XYZ file of C-alpha atoms in Angstrom:
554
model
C 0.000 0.000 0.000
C 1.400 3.404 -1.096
C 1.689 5.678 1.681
C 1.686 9.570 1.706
C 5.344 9.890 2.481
C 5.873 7.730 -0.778
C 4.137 10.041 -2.856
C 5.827 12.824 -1.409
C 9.262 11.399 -2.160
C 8.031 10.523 -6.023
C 7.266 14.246 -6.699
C 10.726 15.242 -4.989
C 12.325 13.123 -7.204
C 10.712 13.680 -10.895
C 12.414 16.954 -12.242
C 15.977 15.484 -11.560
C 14.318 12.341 -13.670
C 13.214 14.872 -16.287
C 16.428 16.264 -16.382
C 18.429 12.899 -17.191
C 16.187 12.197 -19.641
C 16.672 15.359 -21.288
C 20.817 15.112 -20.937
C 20.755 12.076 -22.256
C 18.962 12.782 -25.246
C 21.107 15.557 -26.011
C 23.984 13.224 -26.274
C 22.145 11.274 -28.740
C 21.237 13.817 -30.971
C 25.079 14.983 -30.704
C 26.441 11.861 -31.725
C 24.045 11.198 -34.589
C 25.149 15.065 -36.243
C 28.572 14.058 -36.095
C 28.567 10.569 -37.778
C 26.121 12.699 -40.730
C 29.067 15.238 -40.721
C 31.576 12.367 -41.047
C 29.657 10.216 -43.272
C 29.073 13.171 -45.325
C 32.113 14.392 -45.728
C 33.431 11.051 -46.681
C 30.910 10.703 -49.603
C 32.054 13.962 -50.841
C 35.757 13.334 -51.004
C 35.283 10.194 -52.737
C 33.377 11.558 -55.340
C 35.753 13.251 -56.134
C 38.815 12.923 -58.953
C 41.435 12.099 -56.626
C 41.432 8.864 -54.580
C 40.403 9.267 -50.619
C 42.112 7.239 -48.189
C 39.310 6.617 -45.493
C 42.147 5.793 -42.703
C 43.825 8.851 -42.967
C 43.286 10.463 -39.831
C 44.316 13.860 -40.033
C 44.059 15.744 -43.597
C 46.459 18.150 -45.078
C 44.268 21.744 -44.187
C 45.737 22.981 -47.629
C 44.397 20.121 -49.821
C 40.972 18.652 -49.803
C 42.040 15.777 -52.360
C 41.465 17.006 -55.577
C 43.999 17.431 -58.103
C 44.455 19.898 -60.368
C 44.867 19.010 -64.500
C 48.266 20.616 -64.226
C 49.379 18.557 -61.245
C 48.141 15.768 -63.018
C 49.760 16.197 -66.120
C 53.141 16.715 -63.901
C 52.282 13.110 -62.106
C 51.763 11.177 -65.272
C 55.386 11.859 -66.136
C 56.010 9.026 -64.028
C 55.655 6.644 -67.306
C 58.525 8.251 -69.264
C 61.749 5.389 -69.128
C 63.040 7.444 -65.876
C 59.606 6.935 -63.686
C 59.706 11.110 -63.778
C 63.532 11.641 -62.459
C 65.783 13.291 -64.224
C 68.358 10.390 -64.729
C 68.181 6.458 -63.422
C 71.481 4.469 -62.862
C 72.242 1.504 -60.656
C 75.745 0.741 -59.330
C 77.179 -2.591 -60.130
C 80.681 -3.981 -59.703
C 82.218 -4.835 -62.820
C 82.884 -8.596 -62.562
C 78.711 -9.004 -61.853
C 77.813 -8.934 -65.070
C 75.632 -11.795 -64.000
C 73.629 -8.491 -62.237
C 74.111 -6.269 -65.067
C 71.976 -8.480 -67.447
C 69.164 -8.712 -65.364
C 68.557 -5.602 -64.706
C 68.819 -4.778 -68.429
C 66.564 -7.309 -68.633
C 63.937 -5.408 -66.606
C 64.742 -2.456 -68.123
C 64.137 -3.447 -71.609
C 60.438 -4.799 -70.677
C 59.273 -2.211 -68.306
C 60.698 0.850 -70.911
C 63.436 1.761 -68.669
C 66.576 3.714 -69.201
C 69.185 2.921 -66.713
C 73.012 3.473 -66.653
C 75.885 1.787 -65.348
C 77.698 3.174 -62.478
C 80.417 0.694 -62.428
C 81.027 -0.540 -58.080
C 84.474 -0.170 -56.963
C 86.609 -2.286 -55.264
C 87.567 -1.372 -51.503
C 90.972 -2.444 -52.024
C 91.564 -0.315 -54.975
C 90.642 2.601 -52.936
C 93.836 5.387 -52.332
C 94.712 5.555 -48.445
C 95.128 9.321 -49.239
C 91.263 9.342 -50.959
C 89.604 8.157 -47.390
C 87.794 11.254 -45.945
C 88.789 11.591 -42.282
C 87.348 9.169 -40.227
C 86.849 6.594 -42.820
C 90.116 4.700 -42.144
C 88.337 2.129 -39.735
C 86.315 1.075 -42.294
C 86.054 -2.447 -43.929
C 86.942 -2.655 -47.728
C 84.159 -3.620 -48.818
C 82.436 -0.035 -46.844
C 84.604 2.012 -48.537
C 84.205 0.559 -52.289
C 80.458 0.911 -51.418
C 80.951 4.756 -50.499
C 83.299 5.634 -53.520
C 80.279 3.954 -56.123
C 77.676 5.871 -54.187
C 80.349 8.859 -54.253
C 80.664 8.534 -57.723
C 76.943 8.893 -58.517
C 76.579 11.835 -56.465
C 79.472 13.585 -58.696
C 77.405 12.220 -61.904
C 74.683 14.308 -60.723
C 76.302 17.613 -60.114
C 78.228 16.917 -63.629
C 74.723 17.016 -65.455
C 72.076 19.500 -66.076
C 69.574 17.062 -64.202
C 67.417 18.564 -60.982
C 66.635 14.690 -59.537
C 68.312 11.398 -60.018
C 67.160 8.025 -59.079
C 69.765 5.566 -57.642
C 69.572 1.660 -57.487
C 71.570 -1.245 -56.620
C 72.375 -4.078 -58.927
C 69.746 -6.305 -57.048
C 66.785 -4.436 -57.115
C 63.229 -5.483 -57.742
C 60.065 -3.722 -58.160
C 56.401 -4.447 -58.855
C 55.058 -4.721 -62.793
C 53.042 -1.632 -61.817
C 55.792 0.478 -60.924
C 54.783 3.589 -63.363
C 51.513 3.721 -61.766
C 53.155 3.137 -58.124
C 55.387 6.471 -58.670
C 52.206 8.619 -60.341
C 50.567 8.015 -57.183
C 53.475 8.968 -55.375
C 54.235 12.520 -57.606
C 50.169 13.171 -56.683
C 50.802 12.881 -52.981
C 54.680 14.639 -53.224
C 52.948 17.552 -55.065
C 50.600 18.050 -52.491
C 52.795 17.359 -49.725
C 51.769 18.575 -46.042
C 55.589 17.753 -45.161
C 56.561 21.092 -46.507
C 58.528 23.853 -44.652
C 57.984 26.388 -47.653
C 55.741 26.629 -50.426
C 56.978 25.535 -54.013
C 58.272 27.509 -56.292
C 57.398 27.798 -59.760
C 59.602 25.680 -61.303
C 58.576 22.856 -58.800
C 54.788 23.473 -60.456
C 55.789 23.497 -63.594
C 58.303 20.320 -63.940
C 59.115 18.589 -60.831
C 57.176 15.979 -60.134
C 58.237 15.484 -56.609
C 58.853 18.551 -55.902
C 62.513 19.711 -55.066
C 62.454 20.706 -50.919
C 63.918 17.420 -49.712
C 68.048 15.777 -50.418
C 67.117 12.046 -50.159
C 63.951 10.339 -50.548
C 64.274 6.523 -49.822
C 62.706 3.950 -51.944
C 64.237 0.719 -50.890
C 65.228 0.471 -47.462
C 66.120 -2.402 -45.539
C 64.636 -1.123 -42.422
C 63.011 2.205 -40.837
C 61.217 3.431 -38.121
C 59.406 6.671 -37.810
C 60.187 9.971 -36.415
C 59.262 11.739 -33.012
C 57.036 14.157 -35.677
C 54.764 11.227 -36.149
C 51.718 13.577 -36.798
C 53.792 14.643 -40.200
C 52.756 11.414 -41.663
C 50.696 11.833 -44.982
C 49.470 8.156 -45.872
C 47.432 7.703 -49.172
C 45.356 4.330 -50.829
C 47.634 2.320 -53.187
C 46.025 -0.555 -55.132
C 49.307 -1.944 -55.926
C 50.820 -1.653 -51.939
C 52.041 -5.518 -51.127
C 49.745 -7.643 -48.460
C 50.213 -7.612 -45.216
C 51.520 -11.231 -45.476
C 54.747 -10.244 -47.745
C 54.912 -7.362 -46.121
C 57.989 -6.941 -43.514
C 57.907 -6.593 -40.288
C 59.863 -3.648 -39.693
C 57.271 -1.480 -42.313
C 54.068 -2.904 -40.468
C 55.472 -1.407 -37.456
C 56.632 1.475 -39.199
C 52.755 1.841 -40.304
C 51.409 1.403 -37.316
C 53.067 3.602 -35.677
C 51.743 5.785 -38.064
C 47.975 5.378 -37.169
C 47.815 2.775 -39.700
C 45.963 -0.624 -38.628
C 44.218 -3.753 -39.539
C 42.820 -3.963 -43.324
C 44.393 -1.246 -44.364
C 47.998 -2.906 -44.028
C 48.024 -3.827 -47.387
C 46.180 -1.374 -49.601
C 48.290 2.319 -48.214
C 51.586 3.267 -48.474
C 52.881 6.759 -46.236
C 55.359 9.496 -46.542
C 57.009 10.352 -43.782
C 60.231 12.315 -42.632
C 63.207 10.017 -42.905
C 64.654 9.158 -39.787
C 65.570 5.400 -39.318
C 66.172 4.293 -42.857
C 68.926 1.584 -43.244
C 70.443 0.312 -47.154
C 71.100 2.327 -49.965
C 69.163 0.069 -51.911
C 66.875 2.894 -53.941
C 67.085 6.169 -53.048
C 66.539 9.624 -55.445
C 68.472 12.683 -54.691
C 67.896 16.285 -55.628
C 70.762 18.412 -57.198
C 71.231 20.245 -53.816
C 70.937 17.038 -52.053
C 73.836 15.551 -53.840
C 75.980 18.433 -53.146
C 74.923 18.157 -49.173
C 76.184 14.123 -49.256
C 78.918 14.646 -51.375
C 80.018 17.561 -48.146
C 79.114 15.769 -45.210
C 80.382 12.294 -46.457
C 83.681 13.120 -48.403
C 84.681 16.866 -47.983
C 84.155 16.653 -43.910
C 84.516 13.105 -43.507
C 83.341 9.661 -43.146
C 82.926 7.596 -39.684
C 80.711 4.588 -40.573
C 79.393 2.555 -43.414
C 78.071 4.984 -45.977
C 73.868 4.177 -45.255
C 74.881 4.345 -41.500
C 76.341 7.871 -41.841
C 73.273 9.302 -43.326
C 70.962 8.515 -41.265
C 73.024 10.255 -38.213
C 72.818 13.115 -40.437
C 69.234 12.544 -40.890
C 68.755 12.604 -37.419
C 70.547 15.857 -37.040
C 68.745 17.286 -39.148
C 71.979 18.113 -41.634
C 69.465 16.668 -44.451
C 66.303 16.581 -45.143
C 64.820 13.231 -46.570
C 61.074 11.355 -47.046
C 60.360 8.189 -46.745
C 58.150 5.800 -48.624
C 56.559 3.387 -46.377
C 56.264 0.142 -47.714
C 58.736 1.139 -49.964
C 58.659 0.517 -53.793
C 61.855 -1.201 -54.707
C 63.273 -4.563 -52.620
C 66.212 -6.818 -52.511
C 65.835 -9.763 -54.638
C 67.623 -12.415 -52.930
C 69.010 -15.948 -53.966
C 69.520 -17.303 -50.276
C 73.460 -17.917 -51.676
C 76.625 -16.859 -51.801
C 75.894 -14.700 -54.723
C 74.141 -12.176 -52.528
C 76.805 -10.400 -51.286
C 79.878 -8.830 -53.164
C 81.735 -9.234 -49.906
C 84.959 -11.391 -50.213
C 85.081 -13.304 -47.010
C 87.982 -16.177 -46.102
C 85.927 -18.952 -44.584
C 87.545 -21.494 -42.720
C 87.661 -25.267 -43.587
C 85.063 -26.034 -40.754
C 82.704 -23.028 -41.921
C 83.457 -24.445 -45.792
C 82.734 -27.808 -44.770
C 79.528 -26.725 -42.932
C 77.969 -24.927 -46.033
C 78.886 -27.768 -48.033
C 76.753 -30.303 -45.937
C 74.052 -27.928 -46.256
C 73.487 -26.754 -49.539
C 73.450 -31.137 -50.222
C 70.290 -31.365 -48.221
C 68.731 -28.730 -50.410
C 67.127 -30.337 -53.109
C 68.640 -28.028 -56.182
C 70.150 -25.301 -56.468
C 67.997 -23.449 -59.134
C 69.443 -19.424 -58.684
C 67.084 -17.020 -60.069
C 64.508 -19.087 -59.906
C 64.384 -19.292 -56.332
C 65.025 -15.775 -55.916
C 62.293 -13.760 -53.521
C 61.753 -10.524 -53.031
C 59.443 -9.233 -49.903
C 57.449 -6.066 -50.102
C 56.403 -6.486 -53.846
C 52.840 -7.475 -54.811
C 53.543 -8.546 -58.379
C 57.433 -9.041 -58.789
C 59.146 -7.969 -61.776
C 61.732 -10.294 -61.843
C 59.426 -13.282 -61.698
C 56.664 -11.893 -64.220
C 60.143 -11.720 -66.347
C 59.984 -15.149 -66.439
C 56.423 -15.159 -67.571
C 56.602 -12.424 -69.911
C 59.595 -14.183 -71.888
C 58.416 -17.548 -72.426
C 57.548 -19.426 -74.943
C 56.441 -23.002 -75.995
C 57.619 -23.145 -79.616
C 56.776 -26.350 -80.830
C 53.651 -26.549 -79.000
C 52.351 -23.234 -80.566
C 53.187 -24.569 -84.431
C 50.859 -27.980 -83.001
C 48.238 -25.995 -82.036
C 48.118 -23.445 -85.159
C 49.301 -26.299 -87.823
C 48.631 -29.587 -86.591
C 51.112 -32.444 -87.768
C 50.694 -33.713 -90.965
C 53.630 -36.403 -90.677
C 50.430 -39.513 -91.270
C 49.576 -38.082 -94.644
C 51.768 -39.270 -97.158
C 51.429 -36.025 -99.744
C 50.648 -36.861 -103.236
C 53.068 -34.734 -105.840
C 50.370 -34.339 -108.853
C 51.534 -35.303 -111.953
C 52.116 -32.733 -114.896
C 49.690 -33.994 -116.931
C 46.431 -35.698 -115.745
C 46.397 -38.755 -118.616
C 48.196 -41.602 -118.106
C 48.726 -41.984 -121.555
C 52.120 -40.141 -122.727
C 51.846 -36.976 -125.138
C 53.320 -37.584 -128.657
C 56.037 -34.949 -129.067
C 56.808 -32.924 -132.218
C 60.614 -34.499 -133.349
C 60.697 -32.030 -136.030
C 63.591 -28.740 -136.083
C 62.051 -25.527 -135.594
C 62.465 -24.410 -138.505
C 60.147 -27.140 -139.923
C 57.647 -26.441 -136.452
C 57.384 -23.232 -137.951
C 56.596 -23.852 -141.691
C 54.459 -26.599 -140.803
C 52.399 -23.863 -138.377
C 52.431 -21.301 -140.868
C 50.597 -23.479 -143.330
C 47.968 -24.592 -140.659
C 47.015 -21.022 -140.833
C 48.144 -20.460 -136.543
C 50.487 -18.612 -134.855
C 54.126 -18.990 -135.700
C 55.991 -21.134 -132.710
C 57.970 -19.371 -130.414
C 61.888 -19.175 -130.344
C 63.139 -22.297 -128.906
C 66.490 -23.096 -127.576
C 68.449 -26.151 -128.866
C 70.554 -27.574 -126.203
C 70.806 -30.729 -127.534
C 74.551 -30.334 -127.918
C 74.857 -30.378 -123.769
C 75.198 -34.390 -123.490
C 74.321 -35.833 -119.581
C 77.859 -36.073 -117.546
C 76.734 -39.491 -116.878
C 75.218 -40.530 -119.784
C 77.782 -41.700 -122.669
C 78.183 -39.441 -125.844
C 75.658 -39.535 -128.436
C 75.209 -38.584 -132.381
C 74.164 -35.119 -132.340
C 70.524 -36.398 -134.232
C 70.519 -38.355 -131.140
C 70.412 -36.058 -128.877
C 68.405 -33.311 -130.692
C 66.104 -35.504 -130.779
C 65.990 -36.465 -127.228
C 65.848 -33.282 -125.892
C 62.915 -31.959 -128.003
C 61.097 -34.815 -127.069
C 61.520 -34.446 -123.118
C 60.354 -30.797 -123.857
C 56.617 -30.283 -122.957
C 54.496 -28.878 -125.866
C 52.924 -25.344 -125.767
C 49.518 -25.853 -125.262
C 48.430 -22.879 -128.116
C 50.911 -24.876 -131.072
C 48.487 -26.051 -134.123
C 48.789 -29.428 -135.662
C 51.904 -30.966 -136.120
C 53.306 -34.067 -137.451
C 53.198 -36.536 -134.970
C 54.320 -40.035 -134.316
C 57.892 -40.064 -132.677
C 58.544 -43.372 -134.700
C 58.311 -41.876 -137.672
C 61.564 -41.167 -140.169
C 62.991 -37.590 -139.211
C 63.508 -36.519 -142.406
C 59.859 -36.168 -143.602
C 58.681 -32.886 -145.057
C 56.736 -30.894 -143.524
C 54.213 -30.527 -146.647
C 53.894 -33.828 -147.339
C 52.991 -34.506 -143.739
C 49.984 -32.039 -144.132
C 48.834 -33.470 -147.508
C 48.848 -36.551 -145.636
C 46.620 -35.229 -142.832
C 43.736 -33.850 -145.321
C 43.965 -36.906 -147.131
C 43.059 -38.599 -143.533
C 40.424 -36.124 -142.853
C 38.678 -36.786 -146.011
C 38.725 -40.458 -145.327
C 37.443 -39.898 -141.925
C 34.611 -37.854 -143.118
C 33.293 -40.199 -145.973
C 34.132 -43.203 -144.027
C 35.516 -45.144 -146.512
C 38.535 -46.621 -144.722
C 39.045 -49.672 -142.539
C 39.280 -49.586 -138.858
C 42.929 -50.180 -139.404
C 43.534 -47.182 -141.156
C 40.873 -45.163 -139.018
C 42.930 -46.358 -136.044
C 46.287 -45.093 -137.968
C 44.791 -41.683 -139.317
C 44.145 -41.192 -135.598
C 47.107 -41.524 -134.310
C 48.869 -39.229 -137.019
C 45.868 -36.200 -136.933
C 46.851 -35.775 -132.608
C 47.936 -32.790 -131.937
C 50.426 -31.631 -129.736
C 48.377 -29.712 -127.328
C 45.520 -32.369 -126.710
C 45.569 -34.208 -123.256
C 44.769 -38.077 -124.305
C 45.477 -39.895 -127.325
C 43.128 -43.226 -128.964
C 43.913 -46.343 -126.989
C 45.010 -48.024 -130.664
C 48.130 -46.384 -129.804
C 50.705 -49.033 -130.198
C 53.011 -49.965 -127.917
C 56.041 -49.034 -130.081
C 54.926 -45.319 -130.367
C 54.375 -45.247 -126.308
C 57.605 -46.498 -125.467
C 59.420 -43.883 -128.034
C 57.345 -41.057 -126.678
C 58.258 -42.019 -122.761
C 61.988 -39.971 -123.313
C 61.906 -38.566 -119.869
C 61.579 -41.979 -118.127
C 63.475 -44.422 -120.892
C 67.232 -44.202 -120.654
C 68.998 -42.688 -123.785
C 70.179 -45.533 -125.089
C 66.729 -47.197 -125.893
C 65.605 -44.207 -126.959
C 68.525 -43.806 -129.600
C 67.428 -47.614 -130.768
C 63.521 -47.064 -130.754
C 64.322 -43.760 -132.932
């Protein structure tokens, strides 16, 4: 049972109710405007022409991610044969030519232009050349500073504003062009800018010229107390998070970058921590600050060691692409390093026992390369292949079970009766039939066979004009190659009419039908009577008979 004092307690009670309520749906209400602003926002930047990266977490207040047509016209650059630097050369020790072709190889598909600067030798290096500090150093340090050294002076030497530098074991993804427009986009409208850029920056540099060094291939990095510098962008062709190392998922996370989006973004960021000398691009004023602080003042450490104390200092200025673009391709051998190292008998005898467990050693082919989502040195592979033998199968199938027929010259199996005659007599004999005179013929009947013996020159005129196939336009000749070669030519004709009459008031015997026949062929017919005798075959067959039955049959 409700009592009085109850009541009395209730109504105390309900405007401090009223006002919870109240607070609380304030907070609502704030909470849904600010995921409509967000969401908003978000739908607005996408639409746009520039791609949005939805886990960058604090914007560039100078760029709301649209790019301009000139800017983008200065970013596609990027697929000239120098990926939009000035000049592109890779440093390679002379004896590795093994190096050298492969990464002409890659240049030469991927419409590169790369030059040779050729590696030097520590031991070849002066005592009096070390800068000051350098004279700790390894060999194999100092040949590595003197090639780097000597790309540096290339630069200054030319009339180029940026240069890109690579080592002889480089690898990159197919996509690289598109990977470095991307890149240009982002370096034009770069929030890691201490001053604005200058006109000729606009106009043709496509990364801008503010920084010395920007690293492209480093072994290893971590990020810089000015985390909140950190401009990360979406890149389709940024490798998984699976092939991705360790030391640039860190470096991205430290970054604000997490979870799904390991894998599709890539970040510039000041260089601080960058190890290797793998792939790095230099301005012109940034190859005059490395060729000071690591050869005019001196040298303490390996060359990549050195620079990123300077880094640190702040006695350069560099970016850093994060994962980078370029990687080591490695063999897992002794071919990876240029290094000359004396092994002992034990440590030989060791790497003996365990390159026999592997199962083959297959060099390039087992080559990997971490931090690239397509590789270009195993697409290579791909691109240059070929199945010769199996393509002509599958276009032209074999035809090795059909025997091919050679078609004869002429379609009758019965021989042709040839005209024996000279040409002078063809040519009376054609004139009288009322046709066209015969054509100039050739007499080689003089050239006897090598291996034939030596006939009588009516012999062999007649031989040859016999093996000769008859014009197909000649009119009606004398025919019979039996017959005596010294007939005339007009009493051959009077002897055809006299046939033809006979024919036409058949008058004759079959005999002599069957003989006027024979006589009234013509050169140019294809098939002859069948009461074609057997003597006037085998004198007509010259091509097949050997000459000496044909001298006795004529």
């Amino acid at each position: 049972m409700v009592s009085l004092s109850d009541v009395r307690a209730a109504l105390v009670r309900l405007p401090s109710l009223a006002a919870g309520k109240r607070r609380r749906s304030l907070v609502v209400w704030i909470a849904l405007t600010m995921i409509f602003v967000a969401a908003t926002r978000y739908s607005a930047l996408t639409g746009s022409n520039m791609e949005y990266d939805s886990y960058y977490l604090s914007p560039a207040a100078n760029w709301n991610g649209t790019v301009e047509p000139s800017a983008r016209a200065l970013a596609s650059r990027a697929h000239n044969a120098t990926l939009g630097f000035g000049e592109m050369v890779y440093i390679s020790l002379p004896a590795r030519t093994d190096r050298q072709d492969a990464m002409n190889l890659l240049a030469s598909i991927h419409g590169l232009d790369m030059h040779l600067i050729p590696g030097v030798d520590g031991d070849t290096v002066h005592p009096k050349s070390v800068p000051d500090g350098g004279s700790s150093l390894r060999p194999p340090e100092l040949g590595c500073w003197r090639a780097h050294a000597d790309a540096w002076r290339r630069m200054l030497a030319s009339r180029q504003e940026t240069m890109l530098i690579l080592e002889d074991d480089a690898d990159f993804d197919v996509h690289i062009h598109d990977i470095f427009e991307r890149i240009s986009t982002q370096m034009q409208h770069n929030r890691l800018r201490v001053t604005p850029p200058t006109e000729r920056e606009i106009e043709a540099a496509p990364y801008g010229l503010d920084w010395d060094v920007m690293y492209l291939g480093q072994c290893s990095d971590y990020a810089s107390p000015r985390r909140d510098l950190a401009q990360v962008f979406t890149d389709p062709d940024a490798p998984q998070r699976a092939i991705t190392h360790e030391h640039f998922v860190g470096m991205l996370q430290s970054l604000g970058v997490y979870g799904k989006a390991i894998g599709k973004s890539r970040a510039i960021s000041p260089s601080f921590g960058p190890v290797c000398t793998l792939a790095y691009a230099i301005t012109r004023r940034g190859a005059q600050r490395l060729l000071l602080n690591f050869s005019y003042l001196g040298l303490s450490r390996a060359v990549d060691v050195d620079m990123l104390t300077k880094l640190q200092t702040g006695a350069i200025r560099g970016y850093t692409i994060t994962p980078p673009p370029f990687s080591q391709f490695q063999l897992n051998n002794e071919k990876d390093s240029d290094t000359k190292v004396q092994l002992t008998p034990e440590e030989l005898e060791k790497q003996k026992k365990e390159k026999e467990k592997e199962e083959k050693d297959i060099g390039n082919l087992a080559g990997t390369s971490l931090n690239i989502r397509n590789s270009a040195r195993h697409a290579m592979l791909v691109n240059l292949d070929r199945h010769n033998w199996e393509d002509y199968e599958r276009v032209m199938p074999s035809k090795q079970a059909t025997k091919t027929q050679i078609p004869a010259a002429d379609e009758s199996d019965e021989p042709v009766p040839q005209f024996t005659g000279t040409p002078e007599e063809g040519k009376a004999a054609s004139q009288k039939a009322g046709a066209a005179p015969l054509e100039e013929v050739t007499d080689s009947s003089s050239e006897a066979p090598a291996n034939e013996p030596a006939e009588d020159s009516s012999t062999s005129s007649t031989e040859s004009e016999s093996e000769a196939p008859p014009p197909a336009d000649k009119p009606a000749e004398q025919a019979g190659a039996g017959e005596p070669e010294g007939d005339e030519p007009d009493a051959s004709l009077k002897q055809n009419e006299e046939t033809t009459a006979e024919q036409e008031t058949a008058a004759v015997t079959t005999d002599e039908t069957t003989e006027s026949s024979v006589e009234s062929t013509t050169p140019g017919e294809d098939t002859v009577e069948e009461s074609t005798s057997d003597e006037q075959r085998e004198s007509t067959e010259g091509v097949d008979a050997p000459l000496e039955a044909s001298a006795t049959e004529t």
